[in-house]
Amino acid sequence: MLGRMQTSALLVNDILDHANIYHSDVEIVSRLVGGKIHRETYSEAHLRARKMSQALQSLGLDKGDVVATLAWNNHRHFESWYAITGIGGVYHTLNPRLFADQLIYIINHAEDKYIFVDLTFVPILEGLQDKLNTVKGFIIYCDEDEMPQTTFDNVHCYETLINAHDGDFSWVQLDENDACGICYTSGTTGNPKGVIYSHRSNVLHSLVAVSQDVMGLSSKSVVMPVVPMFHANAWGLVFTCPMVGAAMVNPGPQMDGASIFELLDAEQVSFTAAVPTVWLMLLQHLEEQNLKLPYLDTVVIGGSAAPRMMIEKFEKDYEVDVNHAWGMTELSPLGTMGVLKGKMHDLSFDERVDIKVKQGRPPYLVQMKITDDDGNELPRDGKTFGNLKVKGPFIIETYMKDDGGEILDAEGYFDTGDVATLDADGFMQITDRSKDVVKSGGEWISSIELENIAVGHPDIVEAAVIGVAHPKWDERPILIVIKKEDADLSREDVLGFMEGKIAKWWMPDDVVFVEEIPHTATGKIQKLALREQFKDYVLPTANDA
Ligand code: ADP
């Protein structure tokens, strides 16, 4: 017997239709390039998205066409995603921090037909224009009187296109498995690889993301996605906010501590999300200016490990609940969220932080296991670490154009490339990227754990740990440190600070002070570049063999 219920397709444009009817007056607030604050409602965004869909069709774009965006978080970027998917097209987010060669590669690889671009990034694309094989034209996010002098061959002003249409448009009907969006992995080794989300995977991800034990969003929330739309779908917030009628506050290009604080305060933001570097800048600003965060309830920290000190400061000094999240572009991106379980609320502050430094637990629809290198499942005891594998309907099956070939194991699990522990409550803790663990005498040392302890030192701004070749132990860890400008900090001070906090054999063999640590386009420490930089480094312990 078959069920007799309706089987309507799960399509992202229905989310905006819902917001238009049931949350019509809820605002999207955006800081634009140039600093101006723009406000519009979901209803206005809905109308403008449909006008832009008409404009895209009038430019000759059709179902299945890939249209890229190179932009900050703002209302036009929001509208463009829905306008593109509304004609059956596929949005492709470009990360402006990629190297020129990588941008050229992914634009050509995804066969982008048009590119929406913020004023800030016009010069980047002008420089690449001749090498973009499939791009027919550009649409600049600006008013008519802001149109810059440009060398683009075929260029349009976003607001002029909007003004030329009436919005009398019905979204093109699609299959829920049709492509919806594309985001490339950052390609720390080899070329970037494309992850193609479907309408169905984006809707399912959103339903999971809004739930209480994940992001817990509702019509009462005022959400500031500091995480860029070009970084793994802004962690789904472009879909989840209109889905529940949460207001959105988009920070645009200004992500320094003062600008973020200004919007958090003025717009009474209750929920925000970003990578740890953003929160470091905010906390520094709050301390310097002696400010508080009276409206903020929840901050999500993900993309890199949230240091213990950061969690403690938010919770103790500012009474903001920290949810530590882990995810990947390949997961749409949320994989785990560190919301405490009911039974954990009576624990002491320190015990709760012990749990919050872990990356959290998977929601329903994310299956998770750890295995050894032969694929045997390892115990969920919070101690044993292994290769972290995941499975579920918003997790990748294959990369675009089958790059990388078969990527799932026999049971359909995707190997994340992370090494982690799982405990009996389901909380996962990342030990390292599998490429980054330091392999000393056949045992593994977590570079992330050493870095987190080091950044707990008040004179250390940033820290990175890599393995360096050692004649006896294979590899030993060195700690690379940026210290505060005027700090008088020695190797011995740093090692003394770490003593007693880790097993003796985890102690770095050396501390190196540097001015700069290289970062990837998504703000992570570029271990590959550091390993290259320090490949001939001779450890002070090299002769102890
Ligand atoms: P990239 O394109 O830089 O790989 P992703 O956002 O897809 O961007 O990166 C995913 C990786 O980031 C994960 O596999 C993991 O190594 C790391 N990561 C994400 N969140 C966390 C976290 N909370 N703690 C530690 N590492 C994290």
PDB file of C-alpha atoms in Angstrom, residues 309-470:
ATOM      1  CA  MET A 309      38.997  31.302  26.164  1.00  0.00           C
ATOM      2  CA  MET A 310      36.569  32.648  23.538  1.00  0.00           C
ATOM      3  CA  ILE A 311      33.703  30.461  24.760  1.00  0.00           C
ATOM      4  CA  GLU A 312      34.368  31.464  28.379  1.00  0.00           C
ATOM      5  CA  LYS A 313      34.461  35.178  27.571  1.00  0.00           C
ATOM      6  CA  PHE A 314      31.200  35.181  25.623  1.00  0.00           C
ATOM      7  CA  GLU A 315      29.403  33.165  28.279  1.00  0.00           C
ATOM      8  CA  LYS A 316      30.855  34.711  31.430  1.00  0.00           C
ATOM      9  CA  ASP A 317      31.587  38.331  30.523  1.00  0.00           C
ATOM     10  CA  TYR A 318      28.733  38.933  28.069  1.00  0.00           C
ATOM     11  CA  GLU A 319      26.096  36.304  28.976  1.00  0.00           C
ATOM     12  CA  VAL A 320      25.927  35.072  25.395  1.00  0.00           C
ATOM     13  CA  ASP A 321      25.294  31.383  24.741  1.00  0.00           C
ATOM     14  CA  VAL A 322      27.998  29.875  22.501  1.00  0.00           C
ATOM     15  CA  ASN A 323      27.092  27.125  20.062  1.00  0.00           C
ATOM     16  CA  HIS A 324      30.207  25.575  18.614  1.00  0.00           C
ATOM     17  CA  ALA A 325      29.498  24.200  15.145  1.00  0.00           C
ATOM     18  CA  TRP A 326      31.370  22.026  12.705  1.00  0.00           C
ATOM     19  CA  GLY A 327      30.618  21.695   9.039  1.00  0.00           C
ATOM     20  CA  MET A 328      31.974  21.568   5.533  1.00  0.00           C
ATOM     21  CA  THR A 329      31.040  22.915   2.108  1.00  0.00           C
ATOM     22  CA  GLU A 330      30.294  19.272   1.241  1.00  0.00           C
ATOM     23  CA  LEU A 331      27.652  19.126   4.019  1.00  0.00           C
ATOM     24  CA  SER A 332      25.572  22.194   2.991  1.00  0.00           C
ATOM     25  CA  PRO A 333      27.405  22.901   5.498  1.00  0.00           C
ATOM     26  CA  LEU A 334      26.138  21.983   9.003  1.00  0.00           C
ATOM     27  CA  GLY A 335      27.322  18.646  10.433  1.00  0.00           C
ATOM     28  CA  THR A 336      27.184  19.190  14.188  1.00  0.00           C
ATOM     29  CA  MET A 337      26.048  21.838  16.663  1.00  0.00           C
ATOM     30  CA  GLY A 338      27.138  22.051  20.282  1.00  0.00           C
ATOM     31  CA  VAL A 339      23.791  22.714  21.953  1.00  0.00           C
ATOM     32  CA  LEU A 340      23.829  21.160  25.441  1.00  0.00           C
ATOM     33  CA  LYS A 341      21.345  18.437  26.312  1.00  0.00           C
ATOM     34  CA  GLY A 342      18.793  18.926  29.088  1.00  0.00           C
ATOM     35  CA  LYS A 343      20.739  16.831  31.567  1.00  0.00           C
ATOM     36  CA  MET A 344      23.836  19.031  31.101  1.00  0.00           C
ATOM     37  CA  HIS A 345      22.397  22.285  32.378  1.00  0.00           C
ATOM     38  CA  ASP A 346      23.059  21.467  36.025  1.00  0.00           C
ATOM     39  CA  LEU A 347      26.763  20.970  35.402  1.00  0.00           C
ATOM     40  CA  SER A 348      29.272  23.513  36.693  1.00  0.00           C
ATOM     41  CA  PHE A 349      30.397  26.323  34.383  1.00  0.00           C
ATOM     42  CA  ASP A 350      33.740  24.600  33.737  1.00  0.00           C
ATOM     43  CA  GLU A 351      32.081  21.264  33.006  1.00  0.00           C
ATOM     44  CA  ARG A 352      29.732  22.918  30.539  1.00  0.00           C
ATOM     45  CA  VAL A 353      32.643  24.621  28.802  1.00  0.00           C
ATOM     46  CA  ASP A 354      34.411  21.221  28.647  1.00  0.00           C
ATOM     47  CA  ILE A 355      31.485  20.072  26.494  1.00  0.00           C
ATOM     48  CA  LYS A 356      31.266  23.308  24.494  1.00  0.00           C
ATOM     49  CA  VAL A 357      34.878  23.129  23.323  1.00  0.00           C
ATOM     50  CA  LYS A 358      33.827  19.966  21.505  1.00  0.00           C
ATOM     51  CA  GLN A 359      32.308  20.616  18.079  1.00  0.00           C
ATOM     52  CA  GLY A 360      28.827  19.369  18.996  1.00  0.00           C
ATOM     53  CA  ARG A 361      26.496  16.554  18.044  1.00  0.00           C
ATOM     54  CA  PRO A 362      24.868  15.672  14.721  1.00  0.00           C
ATOM     55  CA  PRO A 363      21.185  16.427  14.225  1.00  0.00           C
ATOM     56  CA  TYR A 364      18.743  13.957  12.698  1.00  0.00           C
ATOM     57  CA  LEU A 365      19.602  13.409   8.991  1.00  0.00           C
ATOM     58  CA  VAL A 366      23.348  13.471   9.657  1.00  0.00           C
ATOM     59  CA  GLN A 367      24.719   9.998  10.366  1.00  0.00           C
ATOM     60  CA  MET A 368      28.231   9.989  11.757  1.00  0.00           C
ATOM     61  CA  LYS A 369      30.915   7.445  12.619  1.00  0.00           C
ATOM     62  CA  ILE A 370      34.664   7.225  13.166  1.00  0.00           C
ATOM     63  CA  THR A 371      36.776   4.471  11.631  1.00  0.00           C
ATOM     64  CA  ASP A 372      40.372   3.271  11.502  1.00  0.00           C
ATOM     65  CA  ASP A 373      42.263   3.349   8.202  1.00  0.00           C
ATOM     66  CA  ASP A 374      40.766  -0.052   7.232  1.00  0.00           C
ATOM     67  CA  GLY A 375      37.240   1.266   7.627  1.00  0.00           C
ATOM     68  CA  ASN A 376      36.479  -0.545  10.929  1.00  0.00           C
ATOM     69  CA  GLU A 377      34.173   1.476  13.154  1.00  0.00           C
ATOM     70  CA  LEU A 378      35.804   2.727  16.375  1.00  0.00           C
ATOM     71  CA  PRO A 379      34.167   3.094  19.809  1.00  0.00           C
ATOM     72  CA  ARG A 380      32.182   6.164  20.841  1.00  0.00           C
ATOM     73  CA  ASP A 381      34.122   6.598  24.067  1.00  0.00           C
ATOM     74  CA  GLY A 382      35.242  10.231  23.770  1.00  0.00           C
ATOM     75  CA  LYS A 383      38.897   9.096  23.687  1.00  0.00           C
ATOM     76  CA  THR A 384      39.559   6.960  20.636  1.00  0.00           C
ATOM     77  CA  PHE A 385      40.100   9.043  17.537  1.00  0.00           C
ATOM     78  CA  GLY A 386      39.611   8.060  13.935  1.00  0.00           C
ATOM     79  CA  ASN A 387      38.567   9.162  10.467  1.00  0.00           C
ATOM     80  CA  LEU A 388      35.274  11.076  10.657  1.00  0.00           C
ATOM     81  CA  LYS A 389      32.670   9.884   8.140  1.00  0.00           C
ATOM     82  CA  VAL A 390      29.167  11.203   7.466  1.00  0.00           C
ATOM     83  CA  LYS A 391      26.074  10.251   5.501  1.00  0.00           C
ATOM     84  CA  GLY A 392      22.732  11.927   4.829  1.00  0.00           C
ATOM     85  CA  PRO A 393      20.450  13.685   2.326  1.00  0.00           C
ATOM     86  CA  PHE A 394      22.253  17.049   2.430  1.00  0.00           C
ATOM     87  CA  ILE A 395      25.727  15.531   2.183  1.00  0.00           C
ATOM     88  CA  ILE A 396      27.678  15.284  -1.080  1.00  0.00           C
ATOM     89  CA  GLU A 397      27.426  12.237  -3.327  1.00  0.00           C
ATOM     90  CA  THR A 398      29.900  13.239  -6.054  1.00  0.00           C
ATOM     91  CA  TYR A 399      31.727  16.461  -6.953  1.00  0.00           C
ATOM     92  CA  MET A 400      30.843  18.464 -10.058  1.00  0.00           C
ATOM     93  CA  LYS A 401      31.856  16.696 -13.284  1.00  0.00           C
ATOM     94  CA  ASP A 402      32.903  13.705 -11.141  1.00  0.00           C
ATOM     95  CA  ASP A 403      36.146  15.358 -10.043  1.00  0.00           C
ATOM     96  CA  GLY A 404      37.759  13.129  -7.441  1.00  0.00           C
ATOM     97  CA  GLY A 405      35.814  10.086  -8.713  1.00  0.00           C
ATOM     98  CA  GLU A 406      34.008   7.847  -6.246  1.00  0.00           C
ATOM     99  CA  ILE A 407      34.051   9.550  -2.852  1.00  0.00           C
ATOM    100  CA  LEU A 408      31.698   7.428  -0.732  1.00  0.00           C
ATOM    101  CA  ASP A 409      32.587   4.178   1.047  1.00  0.00           C
ATOM    102  CA  ALA A 410      30.650   0.926   0.538  1.00  0.00           C
ATOM    103  CA  GLU A 411      27.987   2.025   3.061  1.00  0.00           C
ATOM    104  CA  GLY A 412      27.584   5.446   1.422  1.00  0.00           C
ATOM    105  CA  TYR A 413      29.610   7.440   3.968  1.00  0.00           C
ATOM    106  CA  PHE A 414      31.698  10.469   2.919  1.00  0.00           C
ATOM    107  CA  ASP A 415      35.169  10.687   4.481  1.00  0.00           C
ATOM    108  CA  THR A 416      35.460  14.265   5.790  1.00  0.00           C
ATOM    109  CA  GLY A 417      39.255  14.253   6.000  1.00  0.00           C
ATOM    110  CA  ASP A 418      38.911  15.213   9.662  1.00  0.00           C
ATOM    111  CA  VAL A 419      40.113  13.131  12.572  1.00  0.00           C
ATOM    112  CA  ALA A 420      37.778  13.152  15.565  1.00  0.00           C
ATOM    113  CA  THR A 421      36.460  11.485  18.706  1.00  0.00           C
ATOM    114  CA  LEU A 422      32.781  10.739  19.416  1.00  0.00           C
ATOM    115  CA  ASP A 423      31.451  10.370  22.951  1.00  0.00           C
ATOM    116  CA  ALA A 424      28.505   8.437  24.349  1.00  0.00           C
ATOM    117  CA  ASP A 425      26.280  11.549  24.148  1.00  0.00           C
ATOM    118  CA  GLY A 426      27.126  11.954  20.463  1.00  0.00           C
ATOM    119  CA  PHE A 427      29.411  14.971  20.936  1.00  0.00           C
ATOM    120  CA  MET A 428      32.158  14.998  18.341  1.00  0.00           C
ATOM    121  CA  GLN A 429      35.525  16.618  18.861  1.00  0.00           C
ATOM    122  CA  ILE A 430      37.849  17.403  15.992  1.00  0.00           C
ATOM    123  CA  THR A 431      41.389  16.306  16.732  1.00  0.00           C
ATOM    124  CA  ASP A 432      42.754  17.575  13.445  1.00  0.00           C
ATOM    125  CA  ARG A 433      42.569  17.522   9.688  1.00  0.00           C
ATOM    126  CA  SER A 434      43.998  14.104   8.812  1.00  0.00           C
ATOM    127  CA  LYS A 435      46.774  15.873   6.844  1.00  0.00           C
ATOM    128  CA  ASP A 436      47.669  18.095   9.795  1.00  0.00           C
ATOM    129  CA  VAL A 437      48.042  15.710  12.752  1.00  0.00           C
ATOM    130  CA  VAL A 438      51.629  15.512  13.923  1.00  0.00           C
ATOM    131  CA  LYS A 439      52.794  11.906  13.746  1.00  0.00           C
ATOM    132  CA  SER A 440      55.361  11.414  16.484  1.00  0.00           C
ATOM    133  CA  GLY A 441      56.769   7.920  17.037  1.00  0.00           C
ATOM    134  CA  GLY A 442      53.661   6.293  15.561  1.00  0.00           C
ATOM    135  CA  GLU A 443      51.339   8.277  17.863  1.00  0.00           C
ATOM    136  CA  TRP A 444      49.229  11.285  16.884  1.00  0.00           C
ATOM    137  CA  ILE A 445      49.442  14.768  18.355  1.00  0.00           C
ATOM    138  CA  SER A 446      46.541  17.161  17.762  1.00  0.00           C
ATOM    139  CA  SER A 447      47.789  20.426  16.302  1.00  0.00           C
ATOM    140  CA  ILE A 448      44.412  22.048  17.068  1.00  0.00           C
ATOM    141  CA  GLU A 449      44.645  21.263  20.773  1.00  0.00           C
ATOM    142  CA  LEU A 450      48.138  22.750  21.052  1.00  0.00           C
ATOM    143  CA  GLU A 451      47.048  25.879  19.161  1.00  0.00           C
ATOM    144  CA  ASN A 452      44.013  26.334  21.393  1.00  0.00           C
ATOM    145  CA  ILE A 453      46.119  26.167  24.526  1.00  0.00           C
ATOM    146  CA  ALA A 454      48.694  28.582  23.123  1.00  0.00           C
ATOM    147  CA  VAL A 455      46.108  31.244  22.174  1.00  0.00           C
ATOM    148  CA  GLY A 456      44.933  31.132  25.797  1.00  0.00           C
ATOM    149  CA  HIS A 457      48.149  33.045  26.648  1.00  0.00           C
ATOM    150  CA  PRO A 458      47.304  36.739  26.989  1.00  0.00           C
ATOM    151  CA  ASP A 459      50.318  37.832  24.901  1.00  0.00           C
ATOM    152  CA  ILE A 460      49.638  35.496  21.966  1.00  0.00           C
ATOM    153  CA  VAL A 461      47.528  36.752  19.063  1.00  0.00           C
ATOM    154  CA  GLU A 462      47.598  33.675  16.859  1.00  0.00           C
ATOM    155  CA  ALA A 463      49.285  30.271  16.920  1.00  0.00           C
ATOM    156  CA  ALA A 464      49.835  27.448  14.451  1.00  0.00           C
ATOM    157  CA  VAL A 465      51.327  24.015  15.017  1.00  0.00           C
ATOM    158  CA  ILE A 466      52.920  21.885  12.308  1.00  0.00           C
ATOM    159  CA  GLY A 467      54.995  18.707  12.318  1.00  0.00           C
ATOM    160  CA  VAL A 468      58.651  19.046  11.341  1.00  0.00           C
ATOM    161  CA  ALA A 469      60.857  16.090  10.357  1.00  0.00           C
ATOM    162  CA  HIS A 470      62.753  14.521  13.256  1.00  0.00           C
TER     163      HIS A 470
END
